[in-house]
Short mmCIF file of C-alpha atoms and ligand atoms in Angstrom, two decimals:
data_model
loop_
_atom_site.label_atom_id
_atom_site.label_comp_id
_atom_site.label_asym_id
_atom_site.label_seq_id
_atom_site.Cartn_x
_atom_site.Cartn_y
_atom_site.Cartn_z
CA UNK E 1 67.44 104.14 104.93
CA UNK E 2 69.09 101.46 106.73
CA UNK E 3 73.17 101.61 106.48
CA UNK E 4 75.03 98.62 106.15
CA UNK E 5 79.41 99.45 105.81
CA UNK E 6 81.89 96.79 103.96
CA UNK E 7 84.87 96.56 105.19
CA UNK E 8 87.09 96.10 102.54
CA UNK E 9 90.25 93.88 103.10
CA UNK E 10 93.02 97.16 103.09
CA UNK E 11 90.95 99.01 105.63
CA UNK E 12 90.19 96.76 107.98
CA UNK E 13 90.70 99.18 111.45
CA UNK E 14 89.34 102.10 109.34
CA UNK E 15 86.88 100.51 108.66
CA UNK E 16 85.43 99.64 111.98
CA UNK E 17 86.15 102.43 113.68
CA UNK E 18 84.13 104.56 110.37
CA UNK E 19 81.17 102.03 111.68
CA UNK E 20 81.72 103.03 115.25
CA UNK E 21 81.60 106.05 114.77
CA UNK E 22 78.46 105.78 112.75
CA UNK E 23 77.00 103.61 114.85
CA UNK E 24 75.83 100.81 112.13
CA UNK E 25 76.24 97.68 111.09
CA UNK E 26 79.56 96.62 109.45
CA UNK E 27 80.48 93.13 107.85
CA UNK E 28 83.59 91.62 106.65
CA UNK E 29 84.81 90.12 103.56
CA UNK E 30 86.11 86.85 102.49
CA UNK E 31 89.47 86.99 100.11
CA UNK E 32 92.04 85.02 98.40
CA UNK E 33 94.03 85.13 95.50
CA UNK E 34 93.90 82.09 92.91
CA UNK E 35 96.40 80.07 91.95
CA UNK E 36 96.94 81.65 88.90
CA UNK E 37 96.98 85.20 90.57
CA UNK E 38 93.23 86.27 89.75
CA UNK E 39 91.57 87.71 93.08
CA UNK E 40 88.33 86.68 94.49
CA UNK E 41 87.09 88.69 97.20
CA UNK E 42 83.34 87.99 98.50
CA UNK E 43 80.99 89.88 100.82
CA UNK E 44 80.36 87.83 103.86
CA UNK E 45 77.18 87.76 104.02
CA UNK E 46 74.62 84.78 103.86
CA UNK E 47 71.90 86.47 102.53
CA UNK E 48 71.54 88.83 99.67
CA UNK E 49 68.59 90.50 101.00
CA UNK E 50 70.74 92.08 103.41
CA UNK E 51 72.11 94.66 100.75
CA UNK E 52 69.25 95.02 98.88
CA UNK E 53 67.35 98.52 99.17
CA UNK E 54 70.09 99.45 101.38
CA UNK E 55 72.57 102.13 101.83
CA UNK E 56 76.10 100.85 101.54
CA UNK E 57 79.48 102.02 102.22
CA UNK E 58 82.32 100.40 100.84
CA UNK E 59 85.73 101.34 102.84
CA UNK E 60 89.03 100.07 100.86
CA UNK E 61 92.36 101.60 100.50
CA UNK E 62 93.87 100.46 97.35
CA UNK E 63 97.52 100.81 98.89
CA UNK E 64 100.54 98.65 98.91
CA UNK E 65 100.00 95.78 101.92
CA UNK E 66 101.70 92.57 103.67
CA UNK E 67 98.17 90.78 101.65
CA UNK E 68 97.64 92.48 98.57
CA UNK E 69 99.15 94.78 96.31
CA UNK E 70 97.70 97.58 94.98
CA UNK E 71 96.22 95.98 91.74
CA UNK E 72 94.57 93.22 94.10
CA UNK E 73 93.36 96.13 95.84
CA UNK E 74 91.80 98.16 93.65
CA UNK E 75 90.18 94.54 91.79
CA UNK E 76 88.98 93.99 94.88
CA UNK E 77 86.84 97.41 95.34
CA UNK E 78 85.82 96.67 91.66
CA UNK E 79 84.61 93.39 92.66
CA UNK E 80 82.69 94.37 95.86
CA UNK E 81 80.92 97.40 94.23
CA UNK E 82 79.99 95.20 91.72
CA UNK E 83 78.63 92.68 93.78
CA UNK E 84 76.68 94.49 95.81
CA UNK E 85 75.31 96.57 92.74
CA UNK E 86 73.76 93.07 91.61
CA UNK E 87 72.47 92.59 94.86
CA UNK E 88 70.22 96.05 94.49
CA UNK E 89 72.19 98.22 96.78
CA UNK E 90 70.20 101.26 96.82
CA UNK E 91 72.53 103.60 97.50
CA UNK E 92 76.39 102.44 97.13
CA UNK E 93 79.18 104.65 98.88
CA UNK E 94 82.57 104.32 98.15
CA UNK E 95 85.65 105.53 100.51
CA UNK E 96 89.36 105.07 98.74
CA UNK E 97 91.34 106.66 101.74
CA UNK E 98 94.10 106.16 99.77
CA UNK E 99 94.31 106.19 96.27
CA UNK E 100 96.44 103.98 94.45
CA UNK E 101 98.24 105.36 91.46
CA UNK E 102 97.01 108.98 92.31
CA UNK E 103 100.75 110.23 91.11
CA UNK E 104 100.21 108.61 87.87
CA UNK E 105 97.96 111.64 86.64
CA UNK E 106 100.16 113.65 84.15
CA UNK E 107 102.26 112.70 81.05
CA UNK E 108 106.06 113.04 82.33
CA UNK E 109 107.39 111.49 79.34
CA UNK E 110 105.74 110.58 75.41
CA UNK E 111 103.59 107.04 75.48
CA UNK E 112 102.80 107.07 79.27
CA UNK E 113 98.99 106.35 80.65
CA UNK E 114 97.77 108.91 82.61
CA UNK E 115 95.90 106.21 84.80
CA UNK E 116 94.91 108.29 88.14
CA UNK E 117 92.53 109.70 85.78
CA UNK E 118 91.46 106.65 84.29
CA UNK E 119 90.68 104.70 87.89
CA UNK E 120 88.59 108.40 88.24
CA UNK E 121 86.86 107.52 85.39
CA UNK E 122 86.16 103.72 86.04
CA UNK E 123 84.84 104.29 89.20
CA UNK E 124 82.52 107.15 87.73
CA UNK E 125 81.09 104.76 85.54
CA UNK E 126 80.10 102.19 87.62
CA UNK E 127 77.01 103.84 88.92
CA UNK E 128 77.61 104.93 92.38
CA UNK E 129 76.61 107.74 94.28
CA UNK E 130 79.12 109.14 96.15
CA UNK E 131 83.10 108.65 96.36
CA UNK E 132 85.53 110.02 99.15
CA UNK E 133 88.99 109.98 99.03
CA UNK E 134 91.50 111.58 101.03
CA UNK E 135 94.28 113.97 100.39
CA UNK E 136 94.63 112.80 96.87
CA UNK E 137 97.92 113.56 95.12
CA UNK E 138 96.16 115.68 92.37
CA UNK E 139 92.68 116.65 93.38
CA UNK E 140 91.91 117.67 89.69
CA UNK E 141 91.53 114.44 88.49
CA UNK E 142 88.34 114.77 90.30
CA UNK E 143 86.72 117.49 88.00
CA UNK E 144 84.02 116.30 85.73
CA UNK E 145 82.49 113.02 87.06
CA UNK E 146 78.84 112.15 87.44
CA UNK E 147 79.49 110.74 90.93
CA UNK E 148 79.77 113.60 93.80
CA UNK E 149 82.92 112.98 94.79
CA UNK E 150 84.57 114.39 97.54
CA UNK E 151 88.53 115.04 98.69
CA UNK E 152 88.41 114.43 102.63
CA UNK E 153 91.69 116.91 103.95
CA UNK E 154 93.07 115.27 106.87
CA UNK E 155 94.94 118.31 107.89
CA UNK E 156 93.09 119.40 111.22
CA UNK E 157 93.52 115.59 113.08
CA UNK E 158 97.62 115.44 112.02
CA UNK E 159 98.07 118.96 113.39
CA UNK E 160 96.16 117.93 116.67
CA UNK E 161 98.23 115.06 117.23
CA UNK E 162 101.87 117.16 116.38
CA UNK E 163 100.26 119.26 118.95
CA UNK E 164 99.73 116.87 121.22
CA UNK E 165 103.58 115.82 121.27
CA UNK E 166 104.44 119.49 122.58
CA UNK E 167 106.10 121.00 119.53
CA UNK E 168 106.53 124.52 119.68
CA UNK E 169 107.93 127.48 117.34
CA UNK E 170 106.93 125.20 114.34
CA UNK E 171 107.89 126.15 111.26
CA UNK E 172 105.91 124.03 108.49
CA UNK E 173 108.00 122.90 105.72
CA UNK E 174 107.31 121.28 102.02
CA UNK E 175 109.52 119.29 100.86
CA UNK E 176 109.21 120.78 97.48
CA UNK E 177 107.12 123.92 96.21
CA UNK E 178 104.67 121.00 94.59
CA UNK E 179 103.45 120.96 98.38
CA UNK E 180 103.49 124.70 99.59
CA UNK E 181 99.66 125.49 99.01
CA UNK E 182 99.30 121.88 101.14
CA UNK E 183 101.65 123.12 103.77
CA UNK E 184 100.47 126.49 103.81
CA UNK E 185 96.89 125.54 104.91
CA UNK E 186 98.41 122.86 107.17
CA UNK E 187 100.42 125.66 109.08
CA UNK E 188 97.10 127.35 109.94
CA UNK E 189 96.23 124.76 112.52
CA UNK E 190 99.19 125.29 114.33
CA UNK E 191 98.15 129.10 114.39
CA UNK E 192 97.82 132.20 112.46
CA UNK E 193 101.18 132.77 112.23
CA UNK E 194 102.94 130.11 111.29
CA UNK E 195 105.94 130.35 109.13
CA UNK E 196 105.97 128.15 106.16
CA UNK E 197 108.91 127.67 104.18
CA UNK E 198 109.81 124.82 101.14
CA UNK E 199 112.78 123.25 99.54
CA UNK E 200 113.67 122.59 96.15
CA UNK E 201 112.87 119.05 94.69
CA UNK E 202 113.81 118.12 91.24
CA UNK E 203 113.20 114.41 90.29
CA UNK E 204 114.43 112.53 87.58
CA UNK E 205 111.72 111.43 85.41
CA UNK E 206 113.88 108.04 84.26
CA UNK E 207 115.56 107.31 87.14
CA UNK E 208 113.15 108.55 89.91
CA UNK E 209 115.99 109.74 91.79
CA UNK E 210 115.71 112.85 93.67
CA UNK E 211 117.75 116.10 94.45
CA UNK E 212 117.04 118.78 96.95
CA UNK E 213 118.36 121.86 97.55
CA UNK E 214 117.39 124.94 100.05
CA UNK E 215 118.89 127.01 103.15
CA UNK E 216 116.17 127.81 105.28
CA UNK E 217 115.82 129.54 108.45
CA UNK E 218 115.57 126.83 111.09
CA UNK E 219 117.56 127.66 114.08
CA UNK E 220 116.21 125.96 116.92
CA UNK E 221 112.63 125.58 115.49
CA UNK E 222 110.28 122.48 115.68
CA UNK E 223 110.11 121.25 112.38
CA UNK E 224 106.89 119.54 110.58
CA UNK E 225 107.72 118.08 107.21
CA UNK E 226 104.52 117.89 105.73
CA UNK E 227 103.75 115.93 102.52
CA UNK E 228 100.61 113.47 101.00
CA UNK E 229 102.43 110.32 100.81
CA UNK E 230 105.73 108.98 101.96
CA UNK E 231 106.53 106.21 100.08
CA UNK E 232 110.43 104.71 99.84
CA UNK E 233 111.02 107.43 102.17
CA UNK E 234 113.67 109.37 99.50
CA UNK E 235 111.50 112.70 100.02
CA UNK E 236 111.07 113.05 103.47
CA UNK E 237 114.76 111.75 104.19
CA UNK E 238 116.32 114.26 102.21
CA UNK E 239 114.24 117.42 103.84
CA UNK E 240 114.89 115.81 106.99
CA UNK E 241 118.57 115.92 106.72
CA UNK E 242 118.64 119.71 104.74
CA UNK E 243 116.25 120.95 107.74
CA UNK E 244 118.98 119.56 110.76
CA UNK E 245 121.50 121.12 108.26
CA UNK E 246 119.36 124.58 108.71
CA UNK E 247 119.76 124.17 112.46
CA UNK E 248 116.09 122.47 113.32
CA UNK E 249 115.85 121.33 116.67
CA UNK E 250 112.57 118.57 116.61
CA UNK E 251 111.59 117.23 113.38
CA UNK E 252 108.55 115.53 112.84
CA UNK E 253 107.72 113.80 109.53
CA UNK E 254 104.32 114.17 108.54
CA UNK E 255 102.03 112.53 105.87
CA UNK E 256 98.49 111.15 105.38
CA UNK E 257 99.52 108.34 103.20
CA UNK E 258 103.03 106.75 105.05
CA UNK E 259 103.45 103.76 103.19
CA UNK E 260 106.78 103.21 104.19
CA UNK E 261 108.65 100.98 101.67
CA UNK E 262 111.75 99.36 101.46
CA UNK E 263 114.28 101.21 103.96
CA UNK E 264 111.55 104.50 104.58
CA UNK E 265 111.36 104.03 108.05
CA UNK E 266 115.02 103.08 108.37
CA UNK E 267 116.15 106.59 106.17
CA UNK E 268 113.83 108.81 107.91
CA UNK E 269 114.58 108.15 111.31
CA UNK E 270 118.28 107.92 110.46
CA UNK E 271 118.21 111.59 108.76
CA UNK E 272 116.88 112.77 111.74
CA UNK E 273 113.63 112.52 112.38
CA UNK E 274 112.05 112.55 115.94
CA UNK E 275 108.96 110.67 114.55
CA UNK E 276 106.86 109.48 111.80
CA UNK E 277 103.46 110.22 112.04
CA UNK E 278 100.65 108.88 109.30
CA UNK E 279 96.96 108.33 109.04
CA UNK E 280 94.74 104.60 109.25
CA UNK E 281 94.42 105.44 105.58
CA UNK E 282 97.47 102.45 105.79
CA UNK E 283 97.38 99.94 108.33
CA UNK E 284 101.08 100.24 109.79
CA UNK E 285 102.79 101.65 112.64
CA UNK E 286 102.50 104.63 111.12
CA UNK E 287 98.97 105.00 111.60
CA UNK E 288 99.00 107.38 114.87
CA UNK E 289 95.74 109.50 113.62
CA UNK E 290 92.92 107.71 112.71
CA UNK E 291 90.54 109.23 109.52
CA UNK E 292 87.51 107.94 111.54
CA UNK E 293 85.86 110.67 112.89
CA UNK E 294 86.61 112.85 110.06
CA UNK E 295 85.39 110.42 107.37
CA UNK E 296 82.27 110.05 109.32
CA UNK E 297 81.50 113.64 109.92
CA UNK E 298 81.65 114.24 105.73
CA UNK E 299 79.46 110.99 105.66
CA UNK E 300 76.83 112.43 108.42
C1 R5P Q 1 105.32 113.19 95.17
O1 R5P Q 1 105.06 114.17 94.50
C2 R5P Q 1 104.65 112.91 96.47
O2 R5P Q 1 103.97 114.02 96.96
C3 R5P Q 1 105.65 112.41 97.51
O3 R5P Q 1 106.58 113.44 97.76
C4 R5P Q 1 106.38 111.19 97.00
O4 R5P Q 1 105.45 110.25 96.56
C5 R5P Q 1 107.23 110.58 98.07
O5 R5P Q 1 107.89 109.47 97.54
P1 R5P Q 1 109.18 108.90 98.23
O6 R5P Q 1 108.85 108.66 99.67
O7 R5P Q 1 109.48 107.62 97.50
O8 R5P Q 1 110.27 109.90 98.06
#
């Protein structure tokens, strides 16, 4: 069956380089937002018969961007899978490298939505054949759907590139024990025996402000903070600073998802860190590891 990708608005670079790699067709998308805020997003494309009977493979991130936040986003992926489900797709692919609202999945406090599982559950119904995502924040929420859906770990390509940089005697760290079955798998692509070690992260349900506590063993070690998302940066600042308390020499800060809001980049690099490394799953200058080839090999 002939393979035609989308590439959504949020993944544009992914999204190439997932048709490179591939080697099929790709097309664009036109988008704009209406004056009274309602999103219109249209698959650029002059004929319909070109999705029909078709496989196709939607690529959007439903993250946080310069031209869209992440309800715009994730309208957006509704929109296209729609669209190209009324244009007889015959089988429709979906790839969320990173999931919007993926932290949103338990009930921290009485009345709240536990809306992760609810995207989960939109997306399910909509009649496609196969999701991806990768590194979601709580790969339960993927239990239980009709859809195969599949959790891409982008582990092996971010320890390749730490590699790359020269680190040595790494000791993995989580920034809270939330993350130490995450770490612990990422410290076995830097070898066997790679220590792994966590702090202690309490947050304040209310406020969302965060305390951290820990003494680890760091003296002179190359440090990997390794977590799913960085978003304001509050996380991966703190460990930063209690690591260089502990003595680490290099740190590197390490996640799939660096959205890098407000002051991250600012508060990470000022706490210490040697570099911030993320994944294409966000388009910034982050992005140092592209999901390409992986993606594509779970797709093949
Ligand atoms: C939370 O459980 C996540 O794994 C990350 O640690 C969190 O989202 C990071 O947020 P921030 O960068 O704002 O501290």
């Amino acid at each position: 069956m002939d393979k035609i990708l989308i590439v959504g608005p949020a993944s544009q670079i992914l999204g190439i380089r997932i048709a490179h790699e591939l080697s099929i067709k790709y097309v664009n998308t036109e988008f704009k937002t209406f004056p009274d805020g309602e999103n219109y997003i249209r698959i650029n494309i002059e004929d319909e018969a070109l999705i029909a009977g078709k496989e196709i493979i939607i690529v959007q991130s439903t993250g946080p961007s310069s031209s869209g936040n992440q309800n715009a986003r994730l309208f957006e992926l509704l929109m296209m899978i729609d669209a190209v489900k009324r244009m007889s797709a015959k089988k429709i692919v979906v790839i969320i490298p990173y999931f919007a609202y993926g932290r949103q999945d338990k009930i921290f406090r009485p009345g709240e939505s536990q809306f992760a599982n609810l995207i989960i559950r939109i997306l399910d119904s909509m009649g496609i054949d196969e999701l991806y995502v990768v590194d979601i924040h709580a790969p339960e929420i993927l239990e239980d759907t009709f859809s195969k859906i599949t959790n891409i770990d982008s582990m092996e390509v971010l320890a390749d590139y730490v590699k790359s940089l020269g680190a040595k005697d790494i000791v993995v760290v989580a920034p809270d024990k939330g993350a130490l079955e995450r770490s612990k798998a990422f410290a076995k692509h830097f070898g066997e025996n790679v220590p792994v070690d966590y702090f202690e992260k309490k947050r304040d349900v209310k406020t969302g402000e965060i305390t951290m506590s820990g003494k680890l063993s760091l003296k002179d070690k190359d440090i990997v903070i390794s977590d799913d998302i960085i978003s304001t940066g509050g996380t991966m600042a703190t460990a930063i600073k209690l690591s260089k308390q502990s003595g680490a020499s290099r740190v590197y800060a390490v996640a799939t998802h660096a959205l890098l809001l407000q002051n991250a980049k600012y508060r990470i690099l000022s706490a210490g860190a040697d570099e911030i490394i993320g994944t294409d799953s966000i388009d910034n200058e982050a992005a140092k590891v592209s999901l390409a080839k992986t993606i594509a090999n779970y797709l093949k």
